Amino acid sequence: MIKTVAFHLQKGGVGKTTISGTLACQSALAGFKTLLVDVDPQGNASSWFLKNATKYELVDVIQGKCFWNDAVVEIPQIPNLFLLPTFGIGGNLKNYSETKLAEEPFVIQDLIAELSGAYDRIILDMSPGLGRLERAALIASDEVITPMTPEVFSLDGLEIFIDELDKIKKNLRSNVKHTKIVINSFDNRIKQHRDIYSAACTGVFSVFKIPVDPLFRKAQEAGMAPQVFKKYGKGLKASTIESFTALDLAIWR
Ligand SMILES: Nc1ncnc2c1ncn2[C@@H]1O[C@H](COP(=O)(O)OP(=O)(O)O)[C@@H](O)[C@H]1O
Ligand SMILES: [Mg+2]
């Protein structure tokens, strides 16, 4: 059974935070006790859902400065959603991953094992890159899903990721599943988008599409779940809701 899912590609700006945060909301709104772990030193998922500063962050738990339940916060505006935050400003995850993490490649795996008894589902929002921090988070996951945007170099990026993941799995004896790709900001009217979609459908991967939807950014600014946020009476597009329902079903079934 899949319990911990990470969204990862070494590139930035492909929708890792948007998809992991929206999927976490989808799961929480459906009544599952869901933990979103912010494993990105930039802390974007945390600034999305947290209105006020909190005392502890993920790296404090990893370093034994507090217990995990001192750092996890319940998100009041989204029932069943919990966040293990990282502070983008003034946070210590970046420094830790550059100095101490090399000696402790399994710390995130150990932490997730401890957390998994307390939550129905765990979702990791990852940082771009394929360094120590991303490796440590990848091997802590049951499944990694690759988000990509339909751009010229995106298939190269996917190939690089597949190769690197293979090495990580061998070197760190991980069994993480990698069978899904999400093409984000997809527009069916654009030929290049359709071509990249076809090229990604090699038979090896299940390929999902998420349309361009300006409501994501607005919901992020408002600190809300995109599924319930409305601007001038309008919410997410029907096609966006359909995409997330399909992705959610495919992951947790
Ligand atoms: N499907 C989408 N439609 C419109 N905007 C999107 C979509 N996905 C992501 N965005 C926007 O693109 C930017 C980058 O997305 P983000 O999730 O932060 O990427 P990453 O975490 O991979 O760096 C954000 O401002 C986000 O609101
Ligand atoms: Mg991000």
PDB file of C-alpha atoms and ligand atoms in Angstrom:
ATOM      1  CA  MET A   1       0.000   0.000   0.000  1.00  0.00           C
ATOM      2  CA  ILE A   2       1.253   3.464  -0.874  1.00  0.00           C
ATOM      3  CA  LYS A   3       1.539   5.699   2.135  1.00  0.00           C
ATOM      4  CA  THR A   4       4.285   8.210   1.395  1.00  0.00           C
ATOM      5  CA  VAL A   5       4.448  10.003  -1.934  1.00  0.00           C
ATOM      6  CA  ALA A   6       7.043  12.487  -3.162  1.00  0.00           C
ATOM      7  CA  PHE A   7       6.790  14.718  -6.201  1.00  0.00           C
ATOM      8  CA  HIS A   8      10.153  15.180  -7.776  1.00  0.00           C
ATOM      9  CA  LEU A   9      12.126  16.328 -10.763  1.00  0.00           C
ATOM     10  CA  GLN A  10      15.485  18.070 -10.442  1.00  0.00           C
ATOM     11  CA  LYS A  11      14.060  21.156 -12.227  1.00  0.00           C
ATOM     12  CA  GLY A  12      12.423  24.062 -10.423  1.00  0.00           C
ATOM     13  CA  GLY A  13       9.122  25.647 -11.377  1.00  0.00           C
ATOM     14  CA  VAL A  14       7.492  22.481 -12.753  1.00  0.00           C
ATOM     15  CA  GLY A  15       4.712  22.335 -10.158  1.00  0.00           C
ATOM     16  CA  LYS A  16       6.155  20.175  -7.375  1.00  0.00           C
ATOM     17  CA  THR A  17       4.766  22.431  -4.648  1.00  0.00           C
ATOM     18  CA  THR A  18       1.482  23.144  -6.427  1.00  0.00           C
ATOM     19  CA  ILE A  19       0.770  19.472  -7.086  1.00  0.00           C
ATOM     20  CA  SER A  20       1.927  18.121  -3.721  1.00  0.00           C
ATOM     21  CA  GLY A  21       0.025  20.847  -1.845  1.00  0.00           C
ATOM     22  CA  THR A  22      -3.151  20.437  -3.900  1.00  0.00           C
ATOM     23  CA  LEU A  23      -3.026  16.662  -3.589  1.00  0.00           C
ATOM     24  CA  ALA A  24      -2.546  16.988   0.170  1.00  0.00           C
ATOM     25  CA  CYS A  25      -5.655  19.211   0.298  1.00  0.00           C
ATOM     26  CA  GLN A  26      -7.606  16.725  -1.833  1.00  0.00           C
ATOM     27  CA  SER A  27      -6.704  13.914   0.531  1.00  0.00           C
ATOM     28  CA  ALA A  28      -7.449  15.962   3.675  1.00  0.00           C
ATOM     29  CA  LEU A  29     -10.779  17.221   2.324  1.00  0.00           C
ATOM     30  CA  ALA A  30     -11.745  13.590   1.638  1.00  0.00           C
ATOM     31  CA  GLY A  31     -11.287  12.913   5.359  1.00  0.00           C
ATOM     32  CA  PHE A  32      -7.830  11.307   5.406  1.00  0.00           C
ATOM     33  CA  LYS A  33      -5.430  12.502   8.061  1.00  0.00           C
ATOM     34  CA  THR A  34      -2.782  13.886   5.748  1.00  0.00           C
ATOM     35  CA  LEU A  35       0.702  15.166   6.530  1.00  0.00           C
ATOM     36  CA  LEU A  36       2.515  17.437   4.098  1.00  0.00           C
ATOM     37  CA  VAL A  37       6.236  17.483   4.803  1.00  0.00           C
ATOM     38  CA  ASP A  38       8.095  20.510   3.473  1.00  0.00           C
ATOM     39  CA  VAL A  39      11.483  19.139   2.431  1.00  0.00           C
ATOM     40  CA  ASP A  40      12.414  22.223   0.424  1.00  0.00           C
ATOM     41  CA  PRO A  41      14.774  24.743   2.099  1.00  0.00           C
ATOM     42  CA  GLN A  42      12.828  27.472   0.281  1.00  0.00           C
ATOM     43  CA  GLY A  43       9.773  26.560   2.357  1.00  0.00           C
ATOM     44  CA  ASN A  44       7.185  27.388  -0.319  1.00  0.00           C
ATOM     45  CA  ALA A  45       4.620  24.821   0.869  1.00  0.00           C
ATOM     46  CA  SER A  46       4.948  26.234   4.377  1.00  0.00           C
ATOM     47  CA  SER A  47       4.391  29.823   3.316  1.00  0.00           C
ATOM     48  CA  TRP A  48       1.350  28.617   1.344  1.00  0.00           C
ATOM     49  CA  PHE A  49      -0.435  27.072   4.330  1.00  0.00           C
ATOM     50  CA  LEU A  50       1.005  28.829   7.384  1.00  0.00           C
ATOM     51  CA  LYS A  51      -0.232  32.282   8.276  1.00  0.00           C
ATOM     52  CA  ASN A  52       1.922  32.699  11.385  1.00  0.00           C
ATOM     53  CA  ALA A  53       5.468  31.684  12.241  1.00  0.00           C
ATOM     54  CA  THR A  54       5.825  28.483  14.262  1.00  0.00           C
ATOM     55  CA  LYS A  55       8.473  27.506  16.763  1.00  0.00           C
ATOM     56  CA  TYR A  56      10.056  24.435  15.209  1.00  0.00           C
ATOM     57  CA  GLU A  57      10.745  23.186  11.701  1.00  0.00           C
ATOM     58  CA  LEU A  58      11.548  19.853  10.031  1.00  0.00           C
ATOM     59  CA  VAL A  59      15.291  20.200  10.526  1.00  0.00           C
ATOM     60  CA  ASP A  60      14.812  20.655  14.289  1.00  0.00           C
ATOM     61  CA  VAL A  61      13.095  17.256  14.393  1.00  0.00           C
ATOM     62  CA  ILE A  62      15.836  15.661  12.291  1.00  0.00           C
ATOM     63  CA  GLN A  63      18.471  17.078  14.618  1.00  0.00           C
ATOM     64  CA  GLY A  64      16.659  15.967  17.751  1.00  0.00           C
ATOM     65  CA  LYS A  65      16.005  19.520  18.983  1.00  0.00           C
ATOM     66  CA  CYS A  66      12.307  18.688  19.429  1.00  0.00           C
ATOM     67  CA  PHE A  67       9.872  15.810  18.928  1.00  0.00           C
ATOM     68  CA  TRP A  68       8.002  15.594  15.640  1.00  0.00           C
ATOM     69  CA  ASN A  69       4.708  16.445  17.321  1.00  0.00           C
ATOM     70  CA  ASP A  70       6.206  19.706  18.600  1.00  0.00           C
ATOM     71  CA  ALA A  71       6.921  20.761  15.017  1.00  0.00           C
ATOM     72  CA  VAL A  72       3.845  19.459  13.147  1.00  0.00           C
ATOM     73  CA  VAL A  73       1.087  22.053  12.850  1.00  0.00           C
ATOM     74  CA  GLU A  74      -2.580  21.511  12.148  1.00  0.00           C
ATOM     75  CA  ILE A  75      -3.785  23.761   9.324  1.00  0.00           C
ATOM     76  CA  PRO A  76      -6.955  25.317  10.732  1.00  0.00           C
ATOM     77  CA  GLN A  77      -8.458  26.396   7.400  1.00  0.00           C
ATOM     78  CA  ILE A  78      -8.192  22.843   5.957  1.00  0.00           C
ATOM     79  CA  PRO A  79      -9.559  20.062   8.204  1.00  0.00           C
ATOM     80  CA  ASN A  80      -7.335  16.946   8.444  1.00  0.00           C
ATOM     81  CA  LEU A  81      -4.332  18.690   6.913  1.00  0.00           C
ATOM     82  CA  PHE A  82      -1.104  18.759   8.938  1.00  0.00           C
ATOM     83  CA  LEU A  83       2.194  20.330   7.970  1.00  0.00           C
ATOM     84  CA  LEU A  84       5.753  19.628   9.033  1.00  0.00           C
ATOM     85  CA  PRO A  85       7.171  22.994   8.000  1.00  0.00           C
ATOM     86  CA  THR A  86      10.473  24.355   6.772  1.00  0.00           C
ATOM     87  CA  PHE A  87      11.220  28.030   7.218  1.00  0.00           C
ATOM     88  CA  GLY A  88      12.259  29.612   3.926  1.00  0.00           C
ATOM     89  CA  ILE A  89      13.581  32.673   5.727  1.00  0.00           C
ATOM     90  CA  GLY A  90      15.732  32.053   8.785  1.00  0.00           C
ATOM     91  CA  GLY A  91      15.394  28.287   8.405  1.00  0.00           C
ATOM     92  CA  ASN A  92      18.202  25.820   8.902  1.00  0.00           C
ATOM     93  CA  LEU A  93      17.444  22.960   6.488  1.00  0.00           C
ATOM     94  CA  LYS A  94      19.796  24.201   3.764  1.00  0.00           C
ATOM     95  CA  ASN A  95      22.734  24.537   6.130  1.00  0.00           C
ATOM     96  CA  TYR A  96      22.060  21.119   7.649  1.00  0.00           C
ATOM     97  CA  SER A  97      21.808  19.384   4.276  1.00  0.00           C
ATOM     98  CA  GLU A  98      25.119  20.919   3.173  1.00  0.00           C
ATOM     99  CA  THR A  99      27.028  20.079   6.349  1.00  0.00           C
ATOM    100  CA  LYS A 100      25.588  17.223   8.403  1.00  0.00           C
ATOM    101  CA  LEU A 101      23.321  15.215   6.122  1.00  0.00           C
ATOM    102  CA  ALA A 102      26.206  13.360   4.447  1.00  0.00           C
ATOM    103  CA  GLU A 103      26.782  11.402   7.642  1.00  0.00           C
ATOM    104  CA  GLU A 104      23.099  10.610   8.057  1.00  0.00           C
ATOM    105  CA  PRO A 105      21.553   9.624   4.693  1.00  0.00           C
ATOM    106  CA  PHE A 106      18.680   7.726   6.326  1.00  0.00           C
ATOM    107  CA  VAL A 107      17.393  10.393   8.747  1.00  0.00           C
ATOM    108  CA  ILE A 108      14.345  11.312   6.666  1.00  0.00           C
ATOM    109  CA  GLN A 109      13.551   7.640   6.063  1.00  0.00           C
ATOM    110  CA  ASP A 110      13.699   6.989   9.823  1.00  0.00           C
ATOM    111  CA  LEU A 111      11.503  10.001  10.553  1.00  0.00           C
ATOM    112  CA  ILE A 112       8.868   8.993   7.987  1.00  0.00           C
ATOM    113  CA  ALA A 113       8.793   5.477   9.439  1.00  0.00           C
ATOM    114  CA  GLU A 114       8.057   7.032  12.826  1.00  0.00           C
ATOM    115  CA  LEU A 115       5.382   9.369  11.424  1.00  0.00           C
ATOM    116  CA  SER A 116       3.598   6.775   9.331  1.00  0.00           C
ATOM    117  CA  GLY A 117       1.724   5.354  12.318  1.00  0.00           C
ATOM    118  CA  ALA A 118       0.162   8.746  13.056  1.00  0.00           C
ATOM    119  CA  TYR A 119      -1.123   9.706   9.587  1.00  0.00           C
ATOM    120  CA  ASP A 120      -3.148   8.043   6.847  1.00  0.00           C
ATOM    121  CA  ARG A 121      -1.094   9.622   4.084  1.00  0.00           C
ATOM    122  CA  ILE A 122       2.194  11.506   3.858  1.00  0.00           C
ATOM    123  CA  ILE A 123       3.191  13.760   0.966  1.00  0.00           C
ATOM    124  CA  LEU A 124       6.669  15.237   0.518  1.00  0.00           C
ATOM    125  CA  ASP A 125       7.243  18.538  -1.221  1.00  0.00           C
ATOM    126  CA  MET A 126      10.787  18.401  -2.512  1.00  0.00           C
ATOM    127  CA  SER A 127      13.442  20.899  -3.510  1.00  0.00           C
ATOM    128  CA  PRO A 128      14.885  21.013  -7.035  1.00  0.00           C
ATOM    129  CA  GLY A 129      18.201  19.217  -7.572  1.00  0.00           C
ATOM    130  CA  LEU A 130      19.439  15.703  -6.918  1.00  0.00           C
ATOM    131  CA  GLY A 131      21.763  16.248  -3.989  1.00  0.00           C
ATOM    132  CA  ARG A 132      21.894  14.682  -0.540  1.00  0.00           C
ATOM    133  CA  LEU A 133      18.651  16.196   0.665  1.00  0.00           C
ATOM    134  CA  GLU A 134      16.628  15.051  -2.333  1.00  0.00           C
ATOM    135  CA  ARG A 135      18.184  11.559  -2.145  1.00  0.00           C
ATOM    136  CA  ALA A 136      17.387  11.258   1.547  1.00  0.00           C
ATOM    137  CA  ALA A 137      13.768  12.243   0.868  1.00  0.00           C
ATOM    138  CA  LEU A 138      13.402  10.001  -2.186  1.00  0.00           C
ATOM    139  CA  ILE A 139      14.460   6.878  -0.314  1.00  0.00           C
ATOM    140  CA  ALA A 140      11.978   7.747   2.435  1.00  0.00           C
ATOM    141  CA  SER A 141       9.082   7.506  -0.050  1.00  0.00           C
ATOM    142  CA  ASP A 142       7.039   4.541  -1.252  1.00  0.00           C
ATOM    143  CA  GLU A 143       6.409   6.283  -4.550  1.00  0.00           C
ATOM    144  CA  VAL A 144       7.905   9.205  -6.457  1.00  0.00           C
ATOM    145  CA  ILE A 145       5.881  10.959  -9.132  1.00  0.00           C
ATOM    146  CA  THR A 146       7.546  13.233 -11.652  1.00  0.00           C
ATOM    147  CA  PRO A 147       5.904  16.511 -12.517  1.00  0.00           C
ATOM    148  CA  MET A 148       7.134  18.204 -15.671  1.00  0.00           C
ATOM    149  CA  THR A 149       6.076  21.100 -17.843  1.00  0.00           C
ATOM    150  CA  PRO A 150       5.569  20.553 -21.573  1.00  0.00           C
ATOM    151  CA  GLU A 151       8.747  22.298 -22.728  1.00  0.00           C
ATOM    152  CA  VAL A 152      11.493  21.439 -25.189  1.00  0.00           C
ATOM    153  CA  PHE A 153      13.999  20.115 -22.631  1.00  0.00           C
ATOM    154  CA  SER A 154      11.540  18.436 -20.318  1.00  0.00           C
ATOM    155  CA  LEU A 155      11.966  14.938 -21.776  1.00  0.00           C
ATOM    156  CA  ASP A 156      15.750  15.245 -21.330  1.00  0.00           C
ATOM    157  CA  GLY A 157      15.110  16.210 -17.718  1.00  0.00           C
ATOM    158  CA  LEU A 158      12.934  13.149 -17.264  1.00  0.00           C
ATOM    159  CA  GLU A 159      15.610  10.876 -18.719  1.00  0.00           C
ATOM    160  CA  ILE A 160      18.239  12.330 -16.387  1.00  0.00           C
ATOM    161  CA  PHE A 161      15.912  11.794 -13.443  1.00  0.00           C
ATOM    162  CA  ILE A 162      15.242   8.155 -14.399  1.00  0.00           C
ATOM    163  CA  ASP A 163      19.005   7.441 -14.627  1.00  0.00           C
ATOM    164  CA  GLU A 164      19.778   9.146 -11.336  1.00  0.00           C
ATOM    165  CA  LEU A 165      16.906   7.454  -9.549  1.00  0.00           C
ATOM    166  CA  ASP A 166      18.228   4.089 -10.707  1.00  0.00           C
ATOM    167  CA  LYS A 167      21.598   4.857  -9.116  1.00  0.00           C
ATOM    168  CA  ILE A 168      20.008   6.120  -5.906  1.00  0.00           C
ATOM    169  CA  LYS A 169      17.890   2.952  -5.657  1.00  0.00           C
ATOM    170  CA  LYS A 170      20.956   0.745  -6.082  1.00  0.00           C
ATOM    171  CA  ASN A 171      23.319   2.698  -3.851  1.00  0.00           C
ATOM    172  CA  LEU A 172      20.876   3.283  -1.033  1.00  0.00           C
ATOM    173  CA  ARG A 173      18.939   0.013  -1.429  1.00  0.00           C
ATOM    174  CA  SER A 174      15.634   1.723  -2.004  1.00  0.00           C
ATOM    175  CA  ASN A 175      12.530   0.251  -3.546  1.00  0.00           C
ATOM    176  CA  VAL A 176      10.758   3.514  -4.359  1.00  0.00           C
ATOM    177  CA  LYS A 177       8.178   3.088  -7.108  1.00  0.00           C
ATOM    178  CA  HIS A 178       8.344   5.412 -10.143  1.00  0.00           C
ATOM    179  CA  THR A 179       5.528   4.750 -12.583  1.00  0.00           C
ATOM    180  CA  LYS A 180       3.700   8.072 -12.915  1.00  0.00           C
ATOM    181  CA  ILE A 181       4.395  11.335 -14.705  1.00  0.00           C
ATOM    182  CA  VAL A 182       2.321  14.474 -14.427  1.00  0.00           C
ATOM    183  CA  ILE A 183       2.489  16.942 -17.293  1.00  0.00           C
ATOM    184  CA  ASN A 184       1.633  20.219 -15.626  1.00  0.00           C
ATOM    185  CA  SER A 185       0.321  23.409 -17.238  1.00  0.00           C
ATOM    186  CA  PHE A 186      -0.859  21.367 -20.194  1.00  0.00           C
ATOM    187  CA  ASP A 187      -2.772  23.089 -23.002  1.00  0.00           C
ATOM    188  CA  ASN A 188      -4.297  20.755 -25.555  1.00  0.00           C
ATOM    189  CA  ARG A 189      -4.457  23.547 -28.168  1.00  0.00           C
ATOM    190  CA  ILE A 190      -0.651  23.684 -28.342  1.00  0.00           C
ATOM    191  CA  LYS A 191       0.931  21.126 -30.668  1.00  0.00           C
ATOM    192  CA  GLN A 192       4.198  20.961 -28.717  1.00  0.00           C
ATOM    193  CA  HIS A 193       2.234  20.045 -25.581  1.00  0.00           C
ATOM    194  CA  ARG A 194       0.443  17.254 -27.422  1.00  0.00           C
ATOM    195  CA  ASP A 195       3.760  16.011 -28.864  1.00  0.00           C
ATOM    196  CA  ILE A 196       5.437  15.927 -25.458  1.00  0.00           C
ATOM    197  CA  TYR A 197       2.438  14.100 -24.020  1.00  0.00           C
ATOM    198  CA  SER A 198       2.675  11.465 -26.785  1.00  0.00           C
ATOM    199  CA  ALA A 199       6.424  11.103 -26.284  1.00  0.00           C
ATOM    200  CA  ALA A 200       5.925  10.599 -22.539  1.00  0.00           C
ATOM    201  CA  CYS A 201       3.339   7.862 -23.167  1.00  0.00           C
ATOM    202  CA  THR A 202       5.915   5.170 -23.822  1.00  0.00           C
ATOM    203  CA  GLY A 203       3.952   2.471 -22.080  1.00  0.00           C
ATOM    204  CA  VAL A 204       6.313   2.462 -19.095  1.00  0.00           C
ATOM    205  CA  PHE A 205       4.580   5.351 -17.303  1.00  0.00           C
ATOM    206  CA  SER A 206       1.017   6.329 -16.551  1.00  0.00           C
ATOM    207  CA  VAL A 207       0.842   9.919 -17.755  1.00  0.00           C
ATOM    208  CA  PHE A 208      -1.476  12.491 -16.169  1.00  0.00           C
ATOM    209  CA  LYS A 209      -2.196  16.006 -17.389  1.00  0.00           C
ATOM    210  CA  ILE A 210      -2.988  19.096 -15.339  1.00  0.00           C
ATOM    211  CA  PRO A 211      -4.224  22.168 -17.194  1.00  0.00           C
ATOM    212  CA  VAL A 212      -3.063  25.741 -16.766  1.00  0.00           C
ATOM    213  CA  ASP A 213      -5.270  27.155 -14.028  1.00  0.00           C
ATOM    214  CA  PRO A 214      -4.698  30.659 -12.612  1.00  0.00           C
ATOM    215  CA  LEU A 215      -6.615  29.704  -9.479  1.00  0.00           C
ATOM    216  CA  PHE A 216      -3.607  27.775  -8.109  1.00  0.00           C
ATOM    217  CA  ARG A 217      -1.582  30.944  -7.643  1.00  0.00           C
ATOM    218  CA  LYS A 218      -4.536  32.808  -6.148  1.00  0.00           C
ATOM    219  CA  ALA A 219      -5.279  30.001  -3.674  1.00  0.00           C
ATOM    220  CA  GLN A 220      -1.573  29.910  -2.746  1.00  0.00           C
ATOM    221  CA  GLU A 221      -1.595  33.655  -2.072  1.00  0.00           C
ATOM    222  CA  ALA A 222      -4.715  33.261   0.071  1.00  0.00           C
ATOM    223  CA  GLY A 223      -3.311  30.283   2.024  1.00  0.00           C
ATOM    224  CA  MET A 224      -6.200  28.096   0.926  1.00  0.00           C
ATOM    225  CA  ALA A 225      -6.957  24.728  -0.644  1.00  0.00           C
ATOM    226  CA  PRO A 226      -7.474  25.298  -4.404  1.00  0.00           C
ATOM    227  CA  GLN A 227     -10.462  22.937  -4.267  1.00  0.00           C
ATOM    228  CA  VAL A 228     -12.474  25.277  -2.029  1.00  0.00           C
ATOM    229  CA  PHE A 229     -11.022  28.686  -2.876  1.00  0.00           C
ATOM    230  CA  LYS A 230     -13.091  30.992  -5.045  1.00  0.00           C
ATOM    231  CA  LYS A 231     -12.132  34.293  -6.653  1.00  0.00           C
ATOM    232  CA  TYR A 232     -14.994  36.450  -7.944  1.00  0.00           C
ATOM    233  CA  GLY A 233     -17.242  33.427  -7.503  1.00  0.00           C
ATOM    234  CA  LYS A 234     -15.044  31.168  -9.627  1.00  0.00           C
ATOM    235  CA  GLY A 235     -13.103  28.120  -8.437  1.00  0.00           C
ATOM    236  CA  LEU A 236     -10.805  25.639 -10.164  1.00  0.00           C
ATOM    237  CA  LYS A 237     -11.711  24.685 -13.735  1.00  0.00           C
ATOM    238  CA  ALA A 238     -13.765  21.499 -14.090  1.00  0.00           C
ATOM    239  CA  SER A 239     -10.868  19.966 -16.048  1.00  0.00           C
ATOM    240  CA  THR A 240      -8.437  20.725 -13.197  1.00  0.00           C
ATOM    241  CA  ILE A 241     -10.724  19.068 -10.657  1.00  0.00           C
ATOM    242  CA  GLU A 242     -11.049  16.062 -12.980  1.00  0.00           C
ATOM    243  CA  SER A 243      -7.244  15.821 -13.282  1.00  0.00           C
ATOM    244  CA  PHE A 244      -6.701  15.837  -9.529  1.00  0.00           C
ATOM    245  CA  THR A 245      -9.458  13.326  -8.940  1.00  0.00           C
ATOM    246  CA  ALA A 246      -7.825  10.968 -11.455  1.00  0.00           C
ATOM    247  CA  LEU A 247      -4.370  11.443  -9.915  1.00  0.00           C
ATOM    248  CA  ASP A 248      -5.668  11.002  -6.366  1.00  0.00           C
ATOM    249  CA  LEU A 249      -7.503   7.803  -7.297  1.00  0.00           C
ATOM    250  CA  ALA A 250      -4.494   6.361  -9.107  1.00  0.00           C
ATOM    251  CA  ILE A 251      -2.119   7.025  -6.208  1.00  0.00           C
ATOM    252  CA  TRP A 252      -4.027   5.822  -3.172  1.00  0.00           C
ATOM    253  CA  ARG A 253      -6.204   3.047  -4.584  1.00  0.00           C
TER     254      ARG A 253
HETATM  255  N1  LIG B   1      -1.223  24.104 -13.544  1.00  0.00           N
HETATM  256  C1  LIG B   1      -0.836  25.353 -13.245  1.00  0.00           C
HETATM  257  N2  LIG B   1      -1.504  26.419 -13.766  1.00  0.00           N
HETATM  258  C2  LIG B   1      -1.114  27.692 -13.481  1.00  0.00           C
HETATM  259  N3  LIG B   1      -0.080  27.994 -12.669  1.00  0.00           N
HETATM  260  C3  LIG B   1       0.628  26.982 -12.127  1.00  0.00           C
HETATM  261  C4  LIG B   1       0.282  25.610 -12.377  1.00  0.00           C
HETATM  262  N4  LIG B   1       1.166  24.827 -11.693  1.00  0.00           N
HETATM  263  C5  LIG B   1       2.002  25.666 -11.048  1.00  0.00           C
HETATM  264  N5  LIG B   1       1.688  26.948 -11.286  1.00  0.00           N
HETATM  265  C6  LIG B   1       2.394  28.165 -10.790  1.00  0.00           C
HETATM  266  O1  LIG B   1       3.741  28.090 -11.255  1.00  0.00           O
HETATM  267  C7  LIG B   1       4.661  28.510 -10.272  1.00  0.00           C
HETATM  268  C8  LIG B   1       5.685  27.399 -10.007  1.00  0.00           C
HETATM  269  O2  LIG B   1       5.028  26.263  -9.455  1.00  0.00           O
HETATM  270  P1  LIG B   1       5.599  25.481  -8.192  1.00  0.00           P
HETATM  271  O3  LIG B   1       4.557  24.513  -7.799  1.00  0.00           O
HETATM  272  O4  LIG B   1       6.076  26.448  -7.168  1.00  0.00           O
HETATM  273  O5  LIG B   1       6.834  24.719  -8.846  1.00  0.00           O
HETATM  274  P2  LIG B   1       8.071  23.956  -8.123  1.00  0.00           P
HETATM  275  O6  LIG B   1       7.627  23.598  -6.755  1.00  0.00           O
HETATM  276  O7  LIG B   1       8.345  22.762  -8.995  1.00  0.00           O
HETATM  277  O8  LIG B   1       9.218  24.918  -8.127  1.00  0.00           O
HETATM  278  C9  LIG B   1       3.814  28.883  -9.053  1.00  0.00           C
HETATM  279  O9  LIG B   1       3.633  30.277  -9.052  1.00  0.00           O
HETATM  280  C10 LIG B   1       2.481  28.197  -9.279  1.00  0.00           C
HETATM  281  O10 LIG B   1       1.400  28.931  -8.726  1.00  0.00           O
HETATM  282 MG    MG B   2       8.491  24.004  -4.880  1.00  0.00          MG
END
